[in-house]
Coordinates of C-alpha atoms in Angstrom, one line a residue:
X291 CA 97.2 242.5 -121.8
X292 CA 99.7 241.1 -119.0
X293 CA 97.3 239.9 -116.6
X294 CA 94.7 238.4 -119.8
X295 CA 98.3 236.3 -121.1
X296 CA 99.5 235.7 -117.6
X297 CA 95.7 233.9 -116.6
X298 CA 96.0 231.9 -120.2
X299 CA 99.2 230.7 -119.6
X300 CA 98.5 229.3 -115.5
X301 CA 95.1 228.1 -116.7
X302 CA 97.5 226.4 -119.5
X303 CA 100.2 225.2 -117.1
X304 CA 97.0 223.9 -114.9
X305 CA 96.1 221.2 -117.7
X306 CA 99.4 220.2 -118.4
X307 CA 101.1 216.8 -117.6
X308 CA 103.7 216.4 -114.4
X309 CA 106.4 215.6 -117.4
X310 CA 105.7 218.5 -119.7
X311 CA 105.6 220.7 -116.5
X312 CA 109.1 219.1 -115.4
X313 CA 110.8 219.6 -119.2
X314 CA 109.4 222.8 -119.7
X315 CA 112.3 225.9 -119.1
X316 CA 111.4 227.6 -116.1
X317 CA 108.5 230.7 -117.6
X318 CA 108.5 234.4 -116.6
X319 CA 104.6 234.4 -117.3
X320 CA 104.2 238.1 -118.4
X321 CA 104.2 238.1 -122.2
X322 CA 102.2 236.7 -125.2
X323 CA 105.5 234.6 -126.4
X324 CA 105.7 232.7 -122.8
X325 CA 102.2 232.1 -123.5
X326 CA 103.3 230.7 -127.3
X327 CA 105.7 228.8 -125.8
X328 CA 103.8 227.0 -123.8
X329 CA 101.6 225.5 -126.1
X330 CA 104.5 224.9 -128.4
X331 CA 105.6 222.6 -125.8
X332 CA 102.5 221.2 -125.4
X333 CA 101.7 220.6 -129.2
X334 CA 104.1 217.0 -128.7
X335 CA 102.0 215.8 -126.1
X336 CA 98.6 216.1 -127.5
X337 CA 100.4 214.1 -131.0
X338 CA 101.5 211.9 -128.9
X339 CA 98.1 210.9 -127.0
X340 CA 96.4 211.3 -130.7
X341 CA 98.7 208.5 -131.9
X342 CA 98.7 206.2 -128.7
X343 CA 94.7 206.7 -129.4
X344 CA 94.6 205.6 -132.9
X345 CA 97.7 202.8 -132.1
X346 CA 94.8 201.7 -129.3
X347 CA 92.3 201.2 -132.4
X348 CA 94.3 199.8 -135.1
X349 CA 95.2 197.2 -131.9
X350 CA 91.3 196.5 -131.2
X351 CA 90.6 196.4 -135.1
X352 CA 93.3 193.9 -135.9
X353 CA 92.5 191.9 -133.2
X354 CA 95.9 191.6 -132.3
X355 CA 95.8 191.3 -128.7
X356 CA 93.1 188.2 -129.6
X357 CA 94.3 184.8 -128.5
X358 CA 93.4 181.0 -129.8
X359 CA 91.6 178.4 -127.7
X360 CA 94.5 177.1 -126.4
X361 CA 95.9 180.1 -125.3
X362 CA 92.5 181.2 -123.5
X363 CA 92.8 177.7 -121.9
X364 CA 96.4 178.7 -120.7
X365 CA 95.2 182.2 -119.5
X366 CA 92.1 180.8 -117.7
X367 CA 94.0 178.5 -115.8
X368 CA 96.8 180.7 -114.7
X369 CA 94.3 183.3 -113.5
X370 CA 92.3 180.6 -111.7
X371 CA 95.8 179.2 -109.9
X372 CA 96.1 183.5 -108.6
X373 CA 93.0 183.7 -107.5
X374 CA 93.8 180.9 -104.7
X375 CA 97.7 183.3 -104.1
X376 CA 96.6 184.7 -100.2
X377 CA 99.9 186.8 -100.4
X378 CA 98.9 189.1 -103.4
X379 CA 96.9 191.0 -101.5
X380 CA 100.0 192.1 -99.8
X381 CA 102.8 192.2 -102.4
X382 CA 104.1 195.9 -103.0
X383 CA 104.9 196.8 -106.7
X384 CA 108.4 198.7 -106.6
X385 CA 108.6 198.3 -110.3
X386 CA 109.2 201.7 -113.0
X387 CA 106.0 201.7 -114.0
X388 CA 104.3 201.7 -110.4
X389 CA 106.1 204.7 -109.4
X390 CA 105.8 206.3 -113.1
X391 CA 101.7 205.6 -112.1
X392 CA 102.2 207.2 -108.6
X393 CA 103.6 209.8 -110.4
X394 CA 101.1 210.8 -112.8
X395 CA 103.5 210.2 -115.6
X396 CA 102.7 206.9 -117.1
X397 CA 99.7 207.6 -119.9
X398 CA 102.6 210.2 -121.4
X399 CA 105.0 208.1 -121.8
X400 CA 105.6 205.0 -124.3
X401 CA 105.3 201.7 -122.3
X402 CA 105.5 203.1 -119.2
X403 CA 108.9 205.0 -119.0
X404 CA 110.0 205.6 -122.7
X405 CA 110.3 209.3 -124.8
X406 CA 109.7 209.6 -128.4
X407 CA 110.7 211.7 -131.0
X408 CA 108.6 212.6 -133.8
X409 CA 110.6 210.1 -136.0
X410 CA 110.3 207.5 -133.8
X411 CA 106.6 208.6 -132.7
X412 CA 105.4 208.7 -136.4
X413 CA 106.7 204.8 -136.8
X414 CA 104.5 203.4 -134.7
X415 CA 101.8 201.4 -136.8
X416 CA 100.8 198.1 -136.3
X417 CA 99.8 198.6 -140.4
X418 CA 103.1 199.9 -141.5
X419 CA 106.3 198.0 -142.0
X420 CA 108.4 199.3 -139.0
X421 CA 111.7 199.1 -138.6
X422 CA 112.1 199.4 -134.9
X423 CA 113.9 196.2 -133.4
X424 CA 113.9 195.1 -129.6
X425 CA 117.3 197.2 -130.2
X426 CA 116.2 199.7 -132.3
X427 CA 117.4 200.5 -135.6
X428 CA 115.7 202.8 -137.8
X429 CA 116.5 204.1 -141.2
X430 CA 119.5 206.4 -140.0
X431 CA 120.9 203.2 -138.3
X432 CA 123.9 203.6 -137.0
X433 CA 123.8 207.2 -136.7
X434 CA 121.1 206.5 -134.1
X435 CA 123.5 204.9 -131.2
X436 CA 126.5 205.9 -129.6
X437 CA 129.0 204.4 -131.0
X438 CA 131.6 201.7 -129.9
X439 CA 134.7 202.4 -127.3
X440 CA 133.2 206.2 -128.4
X441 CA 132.4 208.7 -124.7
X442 CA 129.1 209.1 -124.2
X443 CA 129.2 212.6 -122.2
X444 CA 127.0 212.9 -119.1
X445 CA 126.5 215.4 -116.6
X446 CA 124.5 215.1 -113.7
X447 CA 121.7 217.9 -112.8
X448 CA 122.7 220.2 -110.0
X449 CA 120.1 220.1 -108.2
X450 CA 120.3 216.5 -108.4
X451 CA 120.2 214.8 -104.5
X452 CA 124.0 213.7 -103.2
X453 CA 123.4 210.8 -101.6
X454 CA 121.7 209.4 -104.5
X455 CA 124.5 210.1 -107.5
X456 CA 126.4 206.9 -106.5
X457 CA 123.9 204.8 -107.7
X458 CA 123.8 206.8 -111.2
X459 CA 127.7 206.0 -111.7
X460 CA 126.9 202.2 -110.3
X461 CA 124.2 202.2 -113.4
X462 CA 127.2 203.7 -115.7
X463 CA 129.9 201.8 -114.6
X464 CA 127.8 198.4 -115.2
X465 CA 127.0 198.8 -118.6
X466 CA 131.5 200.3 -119.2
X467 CA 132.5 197.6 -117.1
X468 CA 130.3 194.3 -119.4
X469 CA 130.2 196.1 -123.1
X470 CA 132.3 198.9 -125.6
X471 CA 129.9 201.6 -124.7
X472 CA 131.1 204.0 -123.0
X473 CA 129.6 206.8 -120.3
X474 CA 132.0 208.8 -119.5
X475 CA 130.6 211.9 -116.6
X476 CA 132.3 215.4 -117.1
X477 CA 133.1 214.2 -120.8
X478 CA 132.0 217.1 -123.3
X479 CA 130.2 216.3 -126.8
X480 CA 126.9 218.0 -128.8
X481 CA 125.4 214.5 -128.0
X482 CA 124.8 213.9 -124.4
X483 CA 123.3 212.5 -121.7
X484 CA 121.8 214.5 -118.4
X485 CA 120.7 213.0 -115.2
X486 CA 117.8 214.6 -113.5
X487 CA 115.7 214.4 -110.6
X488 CA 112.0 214.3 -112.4
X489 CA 108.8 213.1 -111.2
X490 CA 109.5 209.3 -112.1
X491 CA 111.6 206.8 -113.9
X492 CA 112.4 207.4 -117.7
X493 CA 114.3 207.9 -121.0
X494 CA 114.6 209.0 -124.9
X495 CA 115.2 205.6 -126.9
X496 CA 119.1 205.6 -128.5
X497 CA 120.7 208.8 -129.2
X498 CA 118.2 211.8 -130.0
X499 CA 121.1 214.2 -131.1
X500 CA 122.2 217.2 -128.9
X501 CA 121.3 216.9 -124.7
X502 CA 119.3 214.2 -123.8
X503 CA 117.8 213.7 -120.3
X504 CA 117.3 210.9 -117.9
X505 CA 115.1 210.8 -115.2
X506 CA 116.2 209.0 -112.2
X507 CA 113.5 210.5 -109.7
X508 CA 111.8 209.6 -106.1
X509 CA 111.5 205.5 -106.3
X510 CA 113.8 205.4 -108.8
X511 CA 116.9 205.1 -106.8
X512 CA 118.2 201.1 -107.4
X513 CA 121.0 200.4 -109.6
X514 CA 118.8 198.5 -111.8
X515 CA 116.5 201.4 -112.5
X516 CA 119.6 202.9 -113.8
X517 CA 120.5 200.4 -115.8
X518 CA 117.6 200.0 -117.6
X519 CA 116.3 203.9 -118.5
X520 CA 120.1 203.6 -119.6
X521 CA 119.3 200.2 -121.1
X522 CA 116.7 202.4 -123.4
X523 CA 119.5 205.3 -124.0
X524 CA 121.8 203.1 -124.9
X525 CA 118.5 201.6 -128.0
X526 CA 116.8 198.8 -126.1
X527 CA 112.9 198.3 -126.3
X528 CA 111.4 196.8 -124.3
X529 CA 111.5 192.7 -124.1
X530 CA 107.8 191.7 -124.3
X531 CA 107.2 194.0 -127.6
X532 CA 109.5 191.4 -129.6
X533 CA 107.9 190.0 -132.5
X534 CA 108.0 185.8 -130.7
X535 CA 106.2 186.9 -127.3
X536 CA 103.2 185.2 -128.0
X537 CA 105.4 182.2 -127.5
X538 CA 106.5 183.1 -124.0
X539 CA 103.5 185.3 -122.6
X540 CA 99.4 185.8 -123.3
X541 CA 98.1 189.1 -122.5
X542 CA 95.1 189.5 -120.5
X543 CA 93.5 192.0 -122.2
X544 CA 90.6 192.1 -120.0
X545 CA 92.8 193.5 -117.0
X546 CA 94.7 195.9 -119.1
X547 CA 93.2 200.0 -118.2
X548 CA 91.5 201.4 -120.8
X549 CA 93.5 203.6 -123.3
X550 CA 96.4 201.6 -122.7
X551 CA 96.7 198.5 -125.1
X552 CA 99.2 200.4 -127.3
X553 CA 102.1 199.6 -124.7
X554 CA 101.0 196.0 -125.5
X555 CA 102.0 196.3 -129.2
X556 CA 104.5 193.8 -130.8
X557 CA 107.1 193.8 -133.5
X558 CA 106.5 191.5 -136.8
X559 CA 109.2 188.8 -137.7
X560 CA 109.6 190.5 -141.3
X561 CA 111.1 193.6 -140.0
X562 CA 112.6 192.8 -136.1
X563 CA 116.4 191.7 -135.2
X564 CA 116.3 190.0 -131.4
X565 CA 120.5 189.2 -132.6
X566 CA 120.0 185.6 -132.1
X567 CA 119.2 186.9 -128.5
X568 CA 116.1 184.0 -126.8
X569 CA 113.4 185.7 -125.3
X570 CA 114.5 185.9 -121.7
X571 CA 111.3 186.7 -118.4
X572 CA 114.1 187.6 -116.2
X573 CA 115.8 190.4 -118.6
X574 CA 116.3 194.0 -116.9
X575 CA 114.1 195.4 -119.9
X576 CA 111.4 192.9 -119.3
X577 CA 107.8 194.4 -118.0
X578 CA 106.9 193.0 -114.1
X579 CA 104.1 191.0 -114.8
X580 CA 101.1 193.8 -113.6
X581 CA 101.8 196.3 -116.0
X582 CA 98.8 198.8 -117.0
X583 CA 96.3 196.5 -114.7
X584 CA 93.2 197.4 -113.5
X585 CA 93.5 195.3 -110.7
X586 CA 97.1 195.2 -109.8
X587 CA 96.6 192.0 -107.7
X588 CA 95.8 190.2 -111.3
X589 CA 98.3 190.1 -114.3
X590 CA 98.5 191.5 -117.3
X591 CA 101.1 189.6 -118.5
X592 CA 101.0 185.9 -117.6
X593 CA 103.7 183.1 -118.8
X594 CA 103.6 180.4 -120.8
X595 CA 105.7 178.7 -118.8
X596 CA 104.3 178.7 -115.4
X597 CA 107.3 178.2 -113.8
X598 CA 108.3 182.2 -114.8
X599 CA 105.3 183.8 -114.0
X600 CA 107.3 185.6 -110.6
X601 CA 110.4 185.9 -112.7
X602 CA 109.4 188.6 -115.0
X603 CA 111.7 192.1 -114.6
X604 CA 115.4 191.5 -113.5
X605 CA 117.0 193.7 -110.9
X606 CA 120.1 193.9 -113.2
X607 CA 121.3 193.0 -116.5
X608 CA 121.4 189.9 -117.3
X609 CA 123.9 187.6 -119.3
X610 CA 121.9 188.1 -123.1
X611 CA 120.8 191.6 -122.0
X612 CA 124.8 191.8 -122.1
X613 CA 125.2 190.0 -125.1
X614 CA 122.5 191.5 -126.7
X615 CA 124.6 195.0 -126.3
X616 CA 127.6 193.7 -127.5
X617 CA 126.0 192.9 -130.7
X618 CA 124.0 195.5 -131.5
X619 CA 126.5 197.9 -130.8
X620 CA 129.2 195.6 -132.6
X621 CA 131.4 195.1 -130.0
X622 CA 133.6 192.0 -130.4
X623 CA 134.3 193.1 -134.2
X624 CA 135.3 196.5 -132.7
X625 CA 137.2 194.7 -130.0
X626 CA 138.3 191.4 -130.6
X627 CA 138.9 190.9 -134.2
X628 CA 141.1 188.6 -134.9
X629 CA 141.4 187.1 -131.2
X630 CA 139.8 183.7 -130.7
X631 CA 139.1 181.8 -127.5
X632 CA 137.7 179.0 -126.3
X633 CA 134.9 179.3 -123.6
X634 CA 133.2 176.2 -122.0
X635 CA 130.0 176.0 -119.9
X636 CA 128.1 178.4 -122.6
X637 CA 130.4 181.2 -122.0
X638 CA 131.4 183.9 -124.7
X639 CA 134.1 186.0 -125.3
X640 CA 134.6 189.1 -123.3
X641 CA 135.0 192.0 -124.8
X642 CA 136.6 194.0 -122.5
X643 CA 139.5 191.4 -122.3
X644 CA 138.9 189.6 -125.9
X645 CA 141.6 186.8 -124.1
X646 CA 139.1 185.7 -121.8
X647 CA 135.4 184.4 -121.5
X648 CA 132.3 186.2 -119.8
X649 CA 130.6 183.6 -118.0
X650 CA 127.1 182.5 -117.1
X651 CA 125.9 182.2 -113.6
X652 CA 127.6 179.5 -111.7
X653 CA 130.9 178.7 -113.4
X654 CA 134.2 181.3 -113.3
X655 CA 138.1 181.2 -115.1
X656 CA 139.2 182.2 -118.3
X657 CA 137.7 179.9 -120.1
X658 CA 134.3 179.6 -117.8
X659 CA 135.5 175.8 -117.2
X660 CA 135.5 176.1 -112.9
X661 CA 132.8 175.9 -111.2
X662 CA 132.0 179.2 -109.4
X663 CA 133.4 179.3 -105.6
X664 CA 131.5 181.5 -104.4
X665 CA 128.2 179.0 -104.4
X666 CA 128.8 176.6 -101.4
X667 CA 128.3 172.8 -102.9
X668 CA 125.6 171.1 -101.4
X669 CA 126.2 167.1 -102.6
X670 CA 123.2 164.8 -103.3
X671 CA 123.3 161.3 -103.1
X672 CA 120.6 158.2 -104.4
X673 CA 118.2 156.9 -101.9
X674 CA 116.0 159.2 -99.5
X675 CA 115.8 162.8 -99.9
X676 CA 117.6 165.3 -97.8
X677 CA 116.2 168.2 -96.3
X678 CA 118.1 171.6 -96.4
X679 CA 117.4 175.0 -94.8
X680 CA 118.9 178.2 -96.5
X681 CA 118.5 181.9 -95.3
X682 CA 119.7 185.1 -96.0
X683 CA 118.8 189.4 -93.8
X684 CA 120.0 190.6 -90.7
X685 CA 116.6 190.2 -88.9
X686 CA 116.1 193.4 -88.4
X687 CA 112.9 195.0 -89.5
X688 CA 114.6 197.5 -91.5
X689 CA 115.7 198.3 -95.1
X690 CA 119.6 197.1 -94.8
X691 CA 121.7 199.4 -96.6
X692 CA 123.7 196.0 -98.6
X693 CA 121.5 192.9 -99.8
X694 CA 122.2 189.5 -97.7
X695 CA 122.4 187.2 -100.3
X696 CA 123.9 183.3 -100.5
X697 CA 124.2 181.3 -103.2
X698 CA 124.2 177.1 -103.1
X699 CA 125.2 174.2 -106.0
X700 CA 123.5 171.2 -105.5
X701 CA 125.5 168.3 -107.1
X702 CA 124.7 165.3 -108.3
X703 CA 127.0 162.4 -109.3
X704 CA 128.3 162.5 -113.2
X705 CA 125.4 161.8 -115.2
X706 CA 122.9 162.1 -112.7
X707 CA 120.5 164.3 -112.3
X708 CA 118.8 166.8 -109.2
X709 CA 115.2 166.3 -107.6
X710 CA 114.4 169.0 -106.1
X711 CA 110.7 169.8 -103.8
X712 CA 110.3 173.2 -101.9
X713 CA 108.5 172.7 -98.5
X714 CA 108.7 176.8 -97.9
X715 CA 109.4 180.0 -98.7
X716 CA 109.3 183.1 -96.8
X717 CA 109.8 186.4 -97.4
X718 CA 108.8 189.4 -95.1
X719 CA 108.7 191.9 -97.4
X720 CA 107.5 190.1 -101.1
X721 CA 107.4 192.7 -104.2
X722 CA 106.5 192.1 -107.5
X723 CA 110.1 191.7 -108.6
X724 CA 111.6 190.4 -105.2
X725 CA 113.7 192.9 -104.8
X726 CA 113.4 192.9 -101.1
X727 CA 113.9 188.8 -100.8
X728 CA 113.8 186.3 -102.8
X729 CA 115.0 182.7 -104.1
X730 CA 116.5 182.3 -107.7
X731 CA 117.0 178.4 -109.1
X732 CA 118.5 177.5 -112.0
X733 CA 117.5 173.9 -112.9
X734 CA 118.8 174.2 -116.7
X735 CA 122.0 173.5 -117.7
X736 CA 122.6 176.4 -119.4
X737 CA 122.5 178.9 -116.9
X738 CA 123.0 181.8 -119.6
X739 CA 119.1 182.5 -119.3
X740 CA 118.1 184.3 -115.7
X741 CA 116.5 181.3 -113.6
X742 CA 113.0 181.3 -111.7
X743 CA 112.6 183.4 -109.4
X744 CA 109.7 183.7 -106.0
X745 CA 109.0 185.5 -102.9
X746 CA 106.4 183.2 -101.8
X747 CA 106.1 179.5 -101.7
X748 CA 103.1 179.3 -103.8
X749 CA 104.7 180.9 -107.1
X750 CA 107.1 177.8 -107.4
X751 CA 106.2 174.3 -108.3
X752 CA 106.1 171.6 -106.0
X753 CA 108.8 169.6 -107.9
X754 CA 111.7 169.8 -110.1
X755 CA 113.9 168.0 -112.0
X756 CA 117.4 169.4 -113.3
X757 CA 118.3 169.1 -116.8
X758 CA 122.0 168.2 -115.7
X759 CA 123.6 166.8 -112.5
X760 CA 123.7 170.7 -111.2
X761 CA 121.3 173.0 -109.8
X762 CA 122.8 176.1 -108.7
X763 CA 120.4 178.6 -106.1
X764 CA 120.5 181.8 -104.9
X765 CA 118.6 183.4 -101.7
X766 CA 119.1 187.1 -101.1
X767 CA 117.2 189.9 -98.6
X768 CA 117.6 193.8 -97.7
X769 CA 114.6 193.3 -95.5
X770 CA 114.4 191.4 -92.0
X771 CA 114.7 188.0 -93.9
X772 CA 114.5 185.1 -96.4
X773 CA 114.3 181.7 -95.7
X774 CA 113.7 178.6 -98.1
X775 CA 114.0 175.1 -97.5
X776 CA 113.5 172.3 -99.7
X777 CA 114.5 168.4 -99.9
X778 CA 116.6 167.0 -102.8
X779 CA 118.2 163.9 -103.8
X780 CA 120.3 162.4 -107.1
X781 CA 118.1 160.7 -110.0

């Protein structure tokens, strides 16, 4: 009877998922109730493929994923202008869901890096009114989130690695430091959070009741990793499931693997709340543009707006993925009612300091009126453009322990505005979300939304011109280096 259970259970353990075999409490395999146990455990998975199998046809029925002639138009063009890219060959993917895919892990999780529970799993129908939101917000809302100014008690495996728990408490201390929640380590509570060191990068959505875990695993390791699997602890979807992303990106459906097109699913209008928040390609919970692609050198996710196709996926929060935790977890009524102020340059209050504004990139003070300092002022003048080199590495071909990065304001004259042509980029080491080097413009003037971003000449247009009389740039590199130069003049 012990060795017939113990062969049933390892042929059992054989079939079983990297993640189920990484949750599963460790098994003395010598009894029938091991063996029970083990396909108990198992019994979630096996729903969970049934579901993303039947989401997959209810997708392919609706014809959801189908697209109008003008968006075909748009797709076929884009594709054509990356079949002439020489560097895709080369770029790396450092992404979540590339090293969820090296892992094994991906096709069990939700969109790459996301746990469900059975409430959460059984909500997903593209027939059914849902009432999951890019934050979401089912029917138990709020019991489902943390709670303003409220601990949030985490504790960190020990097994976990020590040189790589500093970038767990970087992840924390981001989202304490820019909103009211609150993740407090050594902090005790039913409801909690546990760092571990699984197979890949990923998290339960909002707060699941009891201990929850988050994997922060081999390739994980950035601070914006952290971030966002505590971006989806904390209640965030995903960006590119909202409800308007049809407006903002076409799927290519024809490079998406099969069994896959339910991480493609979208929200409707009559039952979504993006808080006023635009859709934003450069958000920390936005998809890299190659996600669940056969060939990984084509996209899966193309833009609209051509200009943002290489600025999909942000290293960190941005601005609205700030804003958009502040609201949904109520933060300036917690914080600041009854304190006004008056912020300038698009900024909004801050609600760690309700006196004072939280500003968007390139502008500072209390009331976001001064222009940053830290970006060196490049002036530009009418007549002939100007040619200007920028850089940022070491030059040593290494990974640098710190990023290089620089960051430049080219000013025009009051009520003028910025011309701007690129002549190069280069980048030693380009990735599908820069992270090694990169360049970063903001041509808008309001520089609340993350700007364009490139590792390679070719995923920039030839020419721009500014909104305003400002144009703020940043270049940055942990690898050898980055250099960029480009001409500009006033207009």
């Amino acid at each position: 009877l012990i060795s017939s259970s113990i062969t049933s259970v390892s042929s059992t353990l054989s079939t079983m998922s990297p993640l189920l075999l990484l949750l599963l409490p460790s098994l003395a395999l010598c009894s029938i109730k091991d063996e029970e146990r083990v396909i108990a455990i198992h019994e979630p998975l096996a729903l969970f493929h049934k579901k993303m199998h039947q989401l997959d046809k209810e997708i392919e029925q609706s014809g959801k994923l189908e697209m109008d002639d003008e968006r075909q138009k748009i797709l076929k063009e884009r594709l054509e202008a990356f079949s002439h890219l020489s560097h895709m060959d080369n770029i790396t993917h450092t992404d979540v869901l590339g090293v969820n895919a090296n892992s094994g892990l991906i096709n069990d999780l939700y969109e790459g890096d996301i746990l469900l529970t059975k409430e959460q799993l059984e909500s997903l129908s593209i027939s059914s009114s849902r009432a999951r939101r890019q934050a979401w917000k089912p029917k138990r809302f709020p019991s489902n989130i943390w709670g303003a100014n409220k601990d949030i008690p985490v504790s960190i495996d020990a097994s976990y690695p020590r040189d790589g728990i500093q970038v767990l408490r970087d992840g924390m201390r981001f989202w304490n430091d820019n909103t009211c929640v609150r993740f407090a380590e050594g902090a005790q509570g039913v409801n909690k959070v546990k760092f571990i060191y699984g197979d890949g990068c990923y998290s339960w959505i909002g707060m699941i009741g009891n201990e929850q875990q988050v994997s922060i695993g081999r390739g994980c390791g950035t601070v914006g990793t952290v971030t966002h699997e505590l971006g989806h602890t904390i209640g965030l979807y995903h960006t590119q499931s909202r409800y308007d992303r049809d407006q903002y990106v076409i799927v290519n459906d024809k490079n998406i693997q099969n069994g896959t097109a339910h991480n493609f699913d979208k929200e409707t209008a009559e039952n979504t709340d993006n808080y006023g928040i635009p859709y934003e390609y450069g958000s920390n919970m936005h998809y890299e543009p190659f996600g669940f692609a056969k060939d990984r050198k084509i996209p899966t996710l193309v833009a609209v707006s051509k200009d943002y196709q290489f600025s999909m996926g942000g290293d960190m929060p941005t601005f609205y993925d700030v804003l958009l935790v502040n609201k949904y977890y109520n933060c300036f009524e917690a914080n600041c009612k009854g304190v006004s102020v008056s912020c300038k340059n698009n900024g909004v209050q801050d609600v760690k300091n309700c006196r004072i504004c939280r500003c968007p990139t390139g502008y500072t003070g209390n009331d976001c009126g001064r222009m940053d300092p830290s970006f060196e002022v490049i002036p530009a003048k009418d007549g002939a453009r100007v040619s200007k080199s920028i850089s940022a590495g070491n030059g040593k071909w290494e990974t640098a322990t710190t990023l290089s990065k620089k960051s430049y304001v080219i000013q025009a004259p009051a009520g003028k505005r910025i011309e701007l042509i690129f002549t190069n980029i280069d980048v030693v080491f380009p990735t599908g979300d820069c992270s090694y080097g990169g360049i970063q413009i903001w041509k808008n003037k309001d520089t609340r939304m993350n700007g364009m971003r490139a590792c390679r000449k070719e995923e920039l247009a030839q020419y721009y011109l500014s909104d305003g009389e400002n144009v703020f740039i940043k270049i940055w590199n942990k690898y050898a280096y980055s250099n960029a130069t480009f001409t500009y003049r006033s207009y």
